[in-house]
Coordinates of C-alpha atoms in Angstrom, one line a residue:
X6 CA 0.0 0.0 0.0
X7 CA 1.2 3.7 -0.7
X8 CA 2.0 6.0 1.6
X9 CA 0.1 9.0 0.9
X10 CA 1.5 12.6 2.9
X11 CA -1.1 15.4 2.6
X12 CA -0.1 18.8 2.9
X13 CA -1.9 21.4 4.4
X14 CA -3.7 24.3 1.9
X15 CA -5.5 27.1 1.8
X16 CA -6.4 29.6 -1.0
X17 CA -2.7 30.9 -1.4
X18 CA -0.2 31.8 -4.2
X19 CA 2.1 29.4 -2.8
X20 CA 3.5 26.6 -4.4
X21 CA 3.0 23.7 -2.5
X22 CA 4.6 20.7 -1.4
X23 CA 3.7 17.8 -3.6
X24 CA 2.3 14.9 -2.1
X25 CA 4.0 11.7 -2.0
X26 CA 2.9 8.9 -3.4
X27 CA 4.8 5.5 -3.5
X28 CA 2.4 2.4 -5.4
X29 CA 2.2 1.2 -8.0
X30 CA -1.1 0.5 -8.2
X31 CA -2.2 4.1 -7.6
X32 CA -1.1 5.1 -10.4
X33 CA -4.2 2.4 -12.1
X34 CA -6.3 4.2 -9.9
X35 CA -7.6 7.9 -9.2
X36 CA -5.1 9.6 -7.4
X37 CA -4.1 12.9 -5.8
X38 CA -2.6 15.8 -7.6
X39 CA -1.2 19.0 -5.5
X40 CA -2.5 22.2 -6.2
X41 CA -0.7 25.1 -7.0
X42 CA -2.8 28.2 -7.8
X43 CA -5.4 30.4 -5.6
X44 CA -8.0 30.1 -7.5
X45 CA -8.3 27.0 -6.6
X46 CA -7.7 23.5 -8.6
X47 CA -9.3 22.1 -11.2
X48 CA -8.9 18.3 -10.1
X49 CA -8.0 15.6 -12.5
X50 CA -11.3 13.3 -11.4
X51 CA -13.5 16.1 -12.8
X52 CA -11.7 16.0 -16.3
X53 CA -10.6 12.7 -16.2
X54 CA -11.4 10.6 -13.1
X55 CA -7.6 9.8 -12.3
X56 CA -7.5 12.2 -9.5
X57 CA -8.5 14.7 -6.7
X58 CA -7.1 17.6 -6.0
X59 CA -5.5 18.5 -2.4
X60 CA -7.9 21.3 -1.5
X61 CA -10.6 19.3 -2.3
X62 CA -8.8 16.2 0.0
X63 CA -8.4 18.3 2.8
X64 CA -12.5 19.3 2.5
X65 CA -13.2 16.1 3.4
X66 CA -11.2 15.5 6.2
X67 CA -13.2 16.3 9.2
X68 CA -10.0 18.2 10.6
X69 CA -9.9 20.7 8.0
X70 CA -13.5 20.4 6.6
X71 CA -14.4 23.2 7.9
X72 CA -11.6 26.6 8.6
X73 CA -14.4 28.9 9.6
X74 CA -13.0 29.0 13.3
X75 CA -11.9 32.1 15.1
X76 CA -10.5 32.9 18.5
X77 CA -13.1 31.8 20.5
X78 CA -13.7 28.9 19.1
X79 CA -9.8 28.1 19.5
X80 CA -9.6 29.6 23.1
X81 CA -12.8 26.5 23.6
X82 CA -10.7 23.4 22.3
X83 CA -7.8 24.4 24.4
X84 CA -9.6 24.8 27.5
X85 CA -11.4 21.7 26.9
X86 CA -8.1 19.6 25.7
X87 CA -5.8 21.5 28.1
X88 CA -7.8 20.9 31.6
X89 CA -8.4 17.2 32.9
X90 CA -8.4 15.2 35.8
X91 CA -5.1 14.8 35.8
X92 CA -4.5 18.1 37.3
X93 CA -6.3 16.7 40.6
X94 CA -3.5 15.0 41.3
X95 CA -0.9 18.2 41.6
X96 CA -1.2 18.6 45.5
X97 CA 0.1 15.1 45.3
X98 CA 3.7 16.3 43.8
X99 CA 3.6 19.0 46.2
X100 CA 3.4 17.0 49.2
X101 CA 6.4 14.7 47.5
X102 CA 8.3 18.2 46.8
X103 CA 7.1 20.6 49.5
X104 CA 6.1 24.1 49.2
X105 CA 9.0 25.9 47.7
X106 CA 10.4 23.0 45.1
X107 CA 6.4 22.3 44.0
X108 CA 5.4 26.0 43.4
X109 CA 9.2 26.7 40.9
X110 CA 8.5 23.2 39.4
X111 CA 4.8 24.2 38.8
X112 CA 5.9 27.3 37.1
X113 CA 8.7 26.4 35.2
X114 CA 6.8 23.5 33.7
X115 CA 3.8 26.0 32.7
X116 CA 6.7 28.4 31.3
X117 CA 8.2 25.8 29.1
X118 CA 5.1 23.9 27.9
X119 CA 3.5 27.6 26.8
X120 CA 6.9 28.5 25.0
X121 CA 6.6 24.8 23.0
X122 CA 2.8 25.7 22.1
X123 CA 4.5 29.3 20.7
X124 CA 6.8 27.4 18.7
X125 CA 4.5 24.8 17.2
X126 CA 1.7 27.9 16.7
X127 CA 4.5 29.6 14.6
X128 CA 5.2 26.2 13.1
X129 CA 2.2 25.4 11.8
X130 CA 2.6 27.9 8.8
X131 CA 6.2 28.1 8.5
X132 CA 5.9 30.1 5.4
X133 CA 3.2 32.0 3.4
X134 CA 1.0 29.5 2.0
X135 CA 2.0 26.2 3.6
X136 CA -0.1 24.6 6.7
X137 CA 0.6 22.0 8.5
X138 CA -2.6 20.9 10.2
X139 CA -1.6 17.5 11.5
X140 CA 1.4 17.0 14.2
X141 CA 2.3 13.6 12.2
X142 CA 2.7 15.5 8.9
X143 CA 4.7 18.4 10.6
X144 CA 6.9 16.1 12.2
X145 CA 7.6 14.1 8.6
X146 CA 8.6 17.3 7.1
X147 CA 10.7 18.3 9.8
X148 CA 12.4 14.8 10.4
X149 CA 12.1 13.2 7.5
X150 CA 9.6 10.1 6.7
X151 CA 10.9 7.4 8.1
X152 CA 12.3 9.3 12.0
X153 CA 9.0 11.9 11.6
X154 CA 6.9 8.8 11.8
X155 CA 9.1 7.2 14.2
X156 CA 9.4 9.9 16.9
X157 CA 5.2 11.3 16.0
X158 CA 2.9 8.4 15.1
X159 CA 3.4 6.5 18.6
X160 CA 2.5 9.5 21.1
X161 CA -0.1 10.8 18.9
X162 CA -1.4 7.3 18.7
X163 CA -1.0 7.1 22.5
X164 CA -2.5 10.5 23.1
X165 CA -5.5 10.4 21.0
X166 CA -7.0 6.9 21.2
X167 CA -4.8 6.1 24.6
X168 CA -6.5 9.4 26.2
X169 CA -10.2 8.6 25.0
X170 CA -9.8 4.9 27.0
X171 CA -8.5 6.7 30.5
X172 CA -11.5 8.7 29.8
X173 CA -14.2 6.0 29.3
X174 CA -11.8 5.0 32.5
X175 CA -12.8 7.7 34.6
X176 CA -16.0 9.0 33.1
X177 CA -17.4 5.4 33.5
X178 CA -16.2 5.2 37.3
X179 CA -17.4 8.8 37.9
X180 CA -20.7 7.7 37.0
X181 CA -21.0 5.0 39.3
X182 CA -19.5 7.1 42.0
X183 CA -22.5 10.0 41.4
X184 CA -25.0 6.9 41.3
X185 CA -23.7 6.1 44.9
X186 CA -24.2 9.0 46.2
X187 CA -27.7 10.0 45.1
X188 CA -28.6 5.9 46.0
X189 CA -29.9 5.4 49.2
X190 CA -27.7 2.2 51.2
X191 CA -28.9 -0.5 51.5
X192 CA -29.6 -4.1 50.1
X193 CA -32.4 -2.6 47.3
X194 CA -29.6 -0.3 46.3
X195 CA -26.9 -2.1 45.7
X196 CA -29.4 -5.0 43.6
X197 CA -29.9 -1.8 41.1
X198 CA -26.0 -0.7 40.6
X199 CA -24.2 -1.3 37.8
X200 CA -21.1 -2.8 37.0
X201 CA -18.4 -1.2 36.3
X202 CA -18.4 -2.5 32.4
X203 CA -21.9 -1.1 31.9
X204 CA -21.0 2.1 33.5
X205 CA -18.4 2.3 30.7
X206 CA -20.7 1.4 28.2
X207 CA -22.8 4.2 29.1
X208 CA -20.1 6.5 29.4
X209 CA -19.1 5.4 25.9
X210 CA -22.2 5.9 24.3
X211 CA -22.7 8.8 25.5
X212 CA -19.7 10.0 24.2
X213 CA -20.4 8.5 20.3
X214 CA -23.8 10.2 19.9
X215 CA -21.9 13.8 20.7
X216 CA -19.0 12.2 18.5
X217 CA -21.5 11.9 15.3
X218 CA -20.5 15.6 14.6
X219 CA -19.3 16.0 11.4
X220 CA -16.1 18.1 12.0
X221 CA -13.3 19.6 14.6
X222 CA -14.8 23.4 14.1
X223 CA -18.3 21.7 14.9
X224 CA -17.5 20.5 18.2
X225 CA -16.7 24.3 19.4
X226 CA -20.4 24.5 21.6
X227 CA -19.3 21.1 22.9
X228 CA -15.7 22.3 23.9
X229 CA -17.0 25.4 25.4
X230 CA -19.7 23.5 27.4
X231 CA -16.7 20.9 28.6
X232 CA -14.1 23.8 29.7
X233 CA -16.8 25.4 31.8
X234 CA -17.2 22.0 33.5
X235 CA -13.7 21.7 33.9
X236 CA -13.6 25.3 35.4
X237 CA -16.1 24.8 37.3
X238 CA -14.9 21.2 39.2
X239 CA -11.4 22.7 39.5
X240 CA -12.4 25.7 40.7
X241 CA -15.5 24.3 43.3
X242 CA -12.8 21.6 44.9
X243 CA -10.0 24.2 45.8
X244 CA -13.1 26.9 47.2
X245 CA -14.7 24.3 49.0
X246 CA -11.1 23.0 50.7
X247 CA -10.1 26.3 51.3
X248 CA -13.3 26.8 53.0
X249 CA -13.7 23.6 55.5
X250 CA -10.0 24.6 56.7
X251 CA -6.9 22.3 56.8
X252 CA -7.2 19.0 58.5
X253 CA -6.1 18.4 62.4
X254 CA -2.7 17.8 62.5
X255 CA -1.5 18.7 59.1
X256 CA 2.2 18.5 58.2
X257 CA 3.8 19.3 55.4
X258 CA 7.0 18.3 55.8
X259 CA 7.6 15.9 53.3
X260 CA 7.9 12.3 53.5
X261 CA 10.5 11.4 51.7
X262 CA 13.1 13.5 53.7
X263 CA 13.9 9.9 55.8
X264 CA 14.7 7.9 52.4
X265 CA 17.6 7.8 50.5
X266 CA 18.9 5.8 47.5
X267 CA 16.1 4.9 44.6
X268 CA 13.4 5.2 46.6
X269 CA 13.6 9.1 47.6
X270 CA 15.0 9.9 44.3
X271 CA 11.9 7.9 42.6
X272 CA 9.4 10.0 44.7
X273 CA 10.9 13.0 43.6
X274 CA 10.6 12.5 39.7
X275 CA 7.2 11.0 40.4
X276 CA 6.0 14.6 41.9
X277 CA 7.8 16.2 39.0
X278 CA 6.1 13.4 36.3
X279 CA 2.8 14.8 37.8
X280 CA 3.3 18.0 37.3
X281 CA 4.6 17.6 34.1
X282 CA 1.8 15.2 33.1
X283 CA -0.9 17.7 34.1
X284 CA -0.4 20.0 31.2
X285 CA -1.9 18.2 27.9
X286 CA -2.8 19.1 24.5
X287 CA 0.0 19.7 22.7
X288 CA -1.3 16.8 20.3
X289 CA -3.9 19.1 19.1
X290 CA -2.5 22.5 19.1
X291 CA -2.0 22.0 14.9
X292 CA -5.2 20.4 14.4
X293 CA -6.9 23.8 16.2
X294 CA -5.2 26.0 14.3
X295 CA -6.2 24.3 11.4
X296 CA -9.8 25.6 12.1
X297 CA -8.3 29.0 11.5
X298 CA -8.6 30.8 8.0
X299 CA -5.4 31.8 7.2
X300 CA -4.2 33.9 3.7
X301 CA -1.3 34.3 2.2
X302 CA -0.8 37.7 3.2
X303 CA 1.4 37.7 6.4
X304 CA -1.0 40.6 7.8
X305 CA -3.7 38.0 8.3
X306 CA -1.9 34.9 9.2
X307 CA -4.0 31.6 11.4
X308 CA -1.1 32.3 13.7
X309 CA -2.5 35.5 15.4
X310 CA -5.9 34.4 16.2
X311 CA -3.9 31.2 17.6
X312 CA -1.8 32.5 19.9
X313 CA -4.7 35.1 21.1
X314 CA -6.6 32.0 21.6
X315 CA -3.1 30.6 23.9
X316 CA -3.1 33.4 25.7
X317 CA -6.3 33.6 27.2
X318 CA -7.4 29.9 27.5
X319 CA -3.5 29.8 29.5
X320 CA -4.3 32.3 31.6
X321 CA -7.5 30.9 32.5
X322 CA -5.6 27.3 32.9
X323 CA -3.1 29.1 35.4
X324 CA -6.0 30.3 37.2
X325 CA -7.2 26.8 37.8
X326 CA -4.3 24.4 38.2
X327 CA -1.9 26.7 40.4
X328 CA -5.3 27.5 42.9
X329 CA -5.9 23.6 42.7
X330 CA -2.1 23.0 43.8
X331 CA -1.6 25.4 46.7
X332 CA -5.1 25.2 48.0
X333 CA -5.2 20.8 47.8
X334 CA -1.5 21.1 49.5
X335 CA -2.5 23.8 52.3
X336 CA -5.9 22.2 53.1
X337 CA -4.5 18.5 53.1
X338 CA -0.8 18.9 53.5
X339 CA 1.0 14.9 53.0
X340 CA -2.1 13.0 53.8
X341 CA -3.9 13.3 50.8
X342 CA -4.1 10.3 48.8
X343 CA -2.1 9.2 45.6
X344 CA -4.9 7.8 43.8
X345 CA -7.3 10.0 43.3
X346 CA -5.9 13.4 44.5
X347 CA -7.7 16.5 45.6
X348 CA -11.0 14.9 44.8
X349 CA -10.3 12.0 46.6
X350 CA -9.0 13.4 49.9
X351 CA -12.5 16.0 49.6
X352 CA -14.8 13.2 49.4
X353 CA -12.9 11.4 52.2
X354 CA -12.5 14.0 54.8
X355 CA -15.8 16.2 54.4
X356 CA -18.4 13.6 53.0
X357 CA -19.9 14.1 56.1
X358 CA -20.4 17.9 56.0
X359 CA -20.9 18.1 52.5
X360 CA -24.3 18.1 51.0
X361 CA -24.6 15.4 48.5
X362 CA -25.7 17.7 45.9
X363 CA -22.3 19.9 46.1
X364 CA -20.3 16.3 45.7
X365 CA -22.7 15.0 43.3
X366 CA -22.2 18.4 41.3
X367 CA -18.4 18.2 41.1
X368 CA -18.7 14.3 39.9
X369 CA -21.3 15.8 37.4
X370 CA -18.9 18.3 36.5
X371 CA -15.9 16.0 36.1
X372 CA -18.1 13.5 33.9
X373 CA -19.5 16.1 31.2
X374 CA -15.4 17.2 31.1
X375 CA -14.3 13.9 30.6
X376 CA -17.4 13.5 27.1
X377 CA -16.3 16.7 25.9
X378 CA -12.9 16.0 26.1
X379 CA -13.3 12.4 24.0
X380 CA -14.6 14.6 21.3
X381 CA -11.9 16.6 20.7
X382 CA -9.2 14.0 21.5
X383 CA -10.9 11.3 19.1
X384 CA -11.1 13.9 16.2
X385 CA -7.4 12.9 15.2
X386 CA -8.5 9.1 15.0
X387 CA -11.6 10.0 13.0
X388 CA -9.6 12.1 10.5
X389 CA -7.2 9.3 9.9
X390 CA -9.7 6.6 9.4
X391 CA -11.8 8.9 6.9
X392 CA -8.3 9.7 5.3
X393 CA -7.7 6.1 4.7
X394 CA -11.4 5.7 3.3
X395 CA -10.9 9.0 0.9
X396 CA -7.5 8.0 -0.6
X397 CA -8.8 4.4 -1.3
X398 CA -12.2 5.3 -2.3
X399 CA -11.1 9.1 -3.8
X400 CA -14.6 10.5 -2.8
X401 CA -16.4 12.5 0.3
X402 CA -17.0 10.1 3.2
X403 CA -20.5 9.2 3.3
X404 CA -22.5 9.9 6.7
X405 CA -22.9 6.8 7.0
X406 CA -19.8 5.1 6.3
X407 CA -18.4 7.7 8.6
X408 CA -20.6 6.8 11.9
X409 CA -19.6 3.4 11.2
X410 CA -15.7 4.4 11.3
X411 CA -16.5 6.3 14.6
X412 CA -18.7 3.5 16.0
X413 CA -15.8 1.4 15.5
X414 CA -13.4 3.7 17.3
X415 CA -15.7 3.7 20.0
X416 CA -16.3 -0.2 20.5
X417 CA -12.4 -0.3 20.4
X418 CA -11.9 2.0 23.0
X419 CA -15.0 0.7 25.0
X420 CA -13.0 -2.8 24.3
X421 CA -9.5 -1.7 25.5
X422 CA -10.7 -0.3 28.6
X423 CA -13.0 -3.1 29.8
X424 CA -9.8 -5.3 28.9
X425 CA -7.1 -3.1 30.7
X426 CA -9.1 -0.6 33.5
X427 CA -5.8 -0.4 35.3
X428 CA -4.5 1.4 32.3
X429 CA -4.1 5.0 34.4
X430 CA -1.4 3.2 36.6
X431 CA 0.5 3.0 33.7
X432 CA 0.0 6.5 32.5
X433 CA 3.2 7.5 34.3
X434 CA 5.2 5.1 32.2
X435 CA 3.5 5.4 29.1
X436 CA 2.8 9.1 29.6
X437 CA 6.7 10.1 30.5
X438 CA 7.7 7.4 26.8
X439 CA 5.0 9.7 25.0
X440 CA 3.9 12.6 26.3
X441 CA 6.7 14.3 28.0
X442 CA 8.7 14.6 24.9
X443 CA 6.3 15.7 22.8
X444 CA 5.4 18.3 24.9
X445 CA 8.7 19.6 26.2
X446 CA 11.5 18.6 23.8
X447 CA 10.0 17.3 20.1
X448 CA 8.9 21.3 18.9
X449 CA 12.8 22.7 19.7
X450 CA 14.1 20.0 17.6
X451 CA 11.4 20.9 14.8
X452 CA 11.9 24.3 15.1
X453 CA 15.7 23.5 14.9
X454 CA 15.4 22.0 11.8
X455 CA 12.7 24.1 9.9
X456 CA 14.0 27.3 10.7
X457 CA 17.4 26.2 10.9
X458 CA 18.7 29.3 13.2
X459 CA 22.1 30.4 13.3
X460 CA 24.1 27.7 14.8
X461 CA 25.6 28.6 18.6
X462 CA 22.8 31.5 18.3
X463 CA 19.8 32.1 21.1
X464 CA 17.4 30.5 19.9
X465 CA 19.6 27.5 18.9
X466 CA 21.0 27.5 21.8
X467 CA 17.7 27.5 24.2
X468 CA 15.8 24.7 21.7
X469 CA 18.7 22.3 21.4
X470 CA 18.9 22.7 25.5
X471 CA 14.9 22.5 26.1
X472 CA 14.7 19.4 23.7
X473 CA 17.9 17.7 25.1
X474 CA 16.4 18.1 29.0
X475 CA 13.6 17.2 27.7
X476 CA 14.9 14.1 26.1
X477 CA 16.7 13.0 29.5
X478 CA 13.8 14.1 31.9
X479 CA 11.5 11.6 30.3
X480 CA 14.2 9.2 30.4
X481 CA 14.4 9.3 34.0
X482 CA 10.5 10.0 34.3
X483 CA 10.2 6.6 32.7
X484 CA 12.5 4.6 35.0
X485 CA 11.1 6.2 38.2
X486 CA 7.4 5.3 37.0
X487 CA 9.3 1.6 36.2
X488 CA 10.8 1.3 39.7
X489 CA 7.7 2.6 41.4
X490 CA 5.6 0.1 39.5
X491 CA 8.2 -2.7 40.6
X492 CA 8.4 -2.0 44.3
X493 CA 4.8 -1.0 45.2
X494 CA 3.1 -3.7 42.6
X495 CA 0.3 -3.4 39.9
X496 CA -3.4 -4.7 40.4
X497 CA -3.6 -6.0 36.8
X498 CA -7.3 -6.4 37.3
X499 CA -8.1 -7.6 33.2
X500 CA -11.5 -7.8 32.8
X501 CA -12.7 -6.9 35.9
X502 CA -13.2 -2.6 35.8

């Protein structure tokens, strides 16, 4: 089978890069033929049915169906992608670092994960009439096929269809948690409960009727709808903490001062893996911005309305996950709990003088986050399954060819989660292999070697440094996960969510 790259276009004067096609038996078939005028191309298929033209590829690609986004709509997918339940976990790494060493590691790692989103926001039109709307096809062109699919295909793989199982995860178990609460005890309410693989099934269903949205720019009322949830659990936990006032006999010394060796080393890159692991969406930053319109004219580039977007939805993200740090550390100093977090140690420590409604509101919150999010994060699986369809079949998706592609994605998800529903334990692991580098070191090396700045000059200089950190922090993120998975065990419960 051919491998077929396309390129990003809009309605420039650009020449653009021609698409690579390697079969033979394409060329018996109707192919795809680049486009090189703004007036747009006259495709091959309508004069002689041998081909389609890239502008009209990239129409039918629910990723860049539709470039009628602005900054609103952009500012919605990365509130949406960038805020997740992950960051509950934060006071955790403080309580493993302390006050001083949480709060600089906090804001360093929110520094260098914004100055990566700069670079890939300026990288997604490197020049006039060129877009790269897909991180896989940005990384080929700046590494090369065969190391761009290498060092891409596995962490957006991982953080795409990876992400959406962790959220079927925790949606599911979130539902069952808010169907505990509102149940009275007793026998007649536990005969009624669920288990925990139809929780997931609901969860995922849920999550494929929203997902029957034909595009990335349509899911914008769905993205703003999940960032005001994930505001508005972020936000409600660290009030309410703040409010009940810190446990009895708090400390916050922290508890690995009395190890040494592996152990106390391990606990420290944990804390830092956390922290690291809370900020998210990198993945998507290109496939946003490819919502944008964007001319050729470098007065009206997508890149503007993008980084707008950044700076607003970041701020609004600092507002949240530095609050949900200090405030889960100060109210619960070292004895909140590793799994589960802030949300955990809230529901443990003031069930009692908590109205159910105020718990069951947060849970409700957290579980509309976690459908809004599988939206956005599955988009990149959708648009690769229709891309496989188009460039075999060289016509529009039909609708319902495409709910069956997405009703697929969904059953395999559904699938992989019942199969493996201790899959967040290995998210350190997995997470520090794919996410870590793409987030902090793989946009310095691209912007190394597609802007090729002068060698030994500043901006060489600080993106070869980021990107080789980068590359050894993960390193190290990975064997700390590895040894803390070896000494404290794994419940490898398969089957059994």
């Amino acid at each position: 089978m051919g491998e077929v790259v396309p390129i990003e276009d809009d309605s420039t004067q650009e020449p653009l890069q021609i698409i690579t096609v390697r079969s033979s038996s394409i060329k018996e078939t109707p192919g795809v033929t680049a486009c090189n005028n703004s007036d747009g191309c006259t495709t091959t298929s309508q004069r002689s049915g041998q081909g389609i033209s890239l502008r009209e590829l990239e129409s039918w690609l629910p990723i860049t169906e539709s470039r009628n986004g602005n900054t609103f709509s952009a500012t919605c997918h990365l509130l949406c992608s960038g805020i997740g339940y992950q960051a509950l976990l934060l006071p955790v790494a403080f309580a493993a670092l302390g006050w001083a060493w949480g709060i600089i590691c906090l804001s360093i790692a929110f520094m260098w994960q914004l100055y990566t989103i700069w670079l890939l926001v300026n990288l997604h039109e490197p020049v006039p009439g060129t877009r790269y709307s897909r991180l896989v096809r940005l990384s080929i062109f700046a590494f090369g096929q065969k190391l761009g699919k290498l060092v891409a295909i596995f962490p957006a793989m991982y953080l795409s269809g990876g992400y959406c199982v962790l959220l079927i995860i925790t949606g599911g178990g979130t539902m069952e948690k808010l169907f505990k609460i509102f149940c009275r005890e007793g026998t007649s309410c536990e005969s009624k409960s669920l288990t925990g693989t139809e929780w997931f099934l609901i969860f995922t269903c849920a999550a494929l009727i929203i997902g029957q949205l034909p595009n990335l720019n349509s899911i914008a009322r769905v993205s703003l709808i999940g960032a005001i949830a994930a505001i508005g659990y972020c936000t409600l936990i660290w009030v309410l903490s703040i409010s009940k006032g810190r446990l009895n006999a708090v400390s916050y010394s922290r508890p690995n001062d009395a190890e040494t060796g592996m152990t106390g080393f391990g606990n420290i890159l944990n804390a830092i893996g956390i922290i690291m692991l809370a900020f998210k969406g990198h993945n998507l930053i290109l496939e946003i911005q490819g919502t944008l319109p964007s001319t050729s004219s470098s007065n009206h580039p997508s890149r503007k309305s993008m980084w707008r977007g950044v700076m607003v939805s970041y701020i609004i993200i600092a507002t949240c996950l530095f609050p949900l740090a200090i405030a889960g550390f100060w109210a619960y100093g070292n004895k909140i709990p590793a799994n589960g977090g802030i949300l955990t140690a809230f529901s443990q420590f003031h069930r009692q003088d908590t109205s159910k409604f105020v718990i069951g509101l947060i849970y409700l919150l957290l579980i509309i986050s976690c459908l809004s999010s599988y939206q956005i994060y599955a988009m990149p699986v959708f648009d690769n399954l229709q891309f496989i369809y188009v460039t075999i079949k060289k016509r529009r998706c039909p609708g319902w060819v495409r709910a069956g592609l997405r009703l697929f994605f969904g059953g395999f998800t559904f699938f992989i989660a019942v199969a493996f529903p201790f899959l967040g334990s290995l998210a350190p692991v997995v997470g520090g292999m794919a996410a870590v580098p793409l987030t902090f070191a793989y946009p310095c090396f691209m912007w190394i070697s597609i802007k090729r700045p002068r060698a030994n000059g500043a901006m060489w200089s600080l993106n070869l440094g980021l990107g080789c950190f980068g590359i050894v922090l993960s390193i190290l993120l990975v064997v700390a996960a590895v040894w803390n998975l070896a000494d404290k065990g794994l419940n490898a419960n398969f089957f059994r969510p």
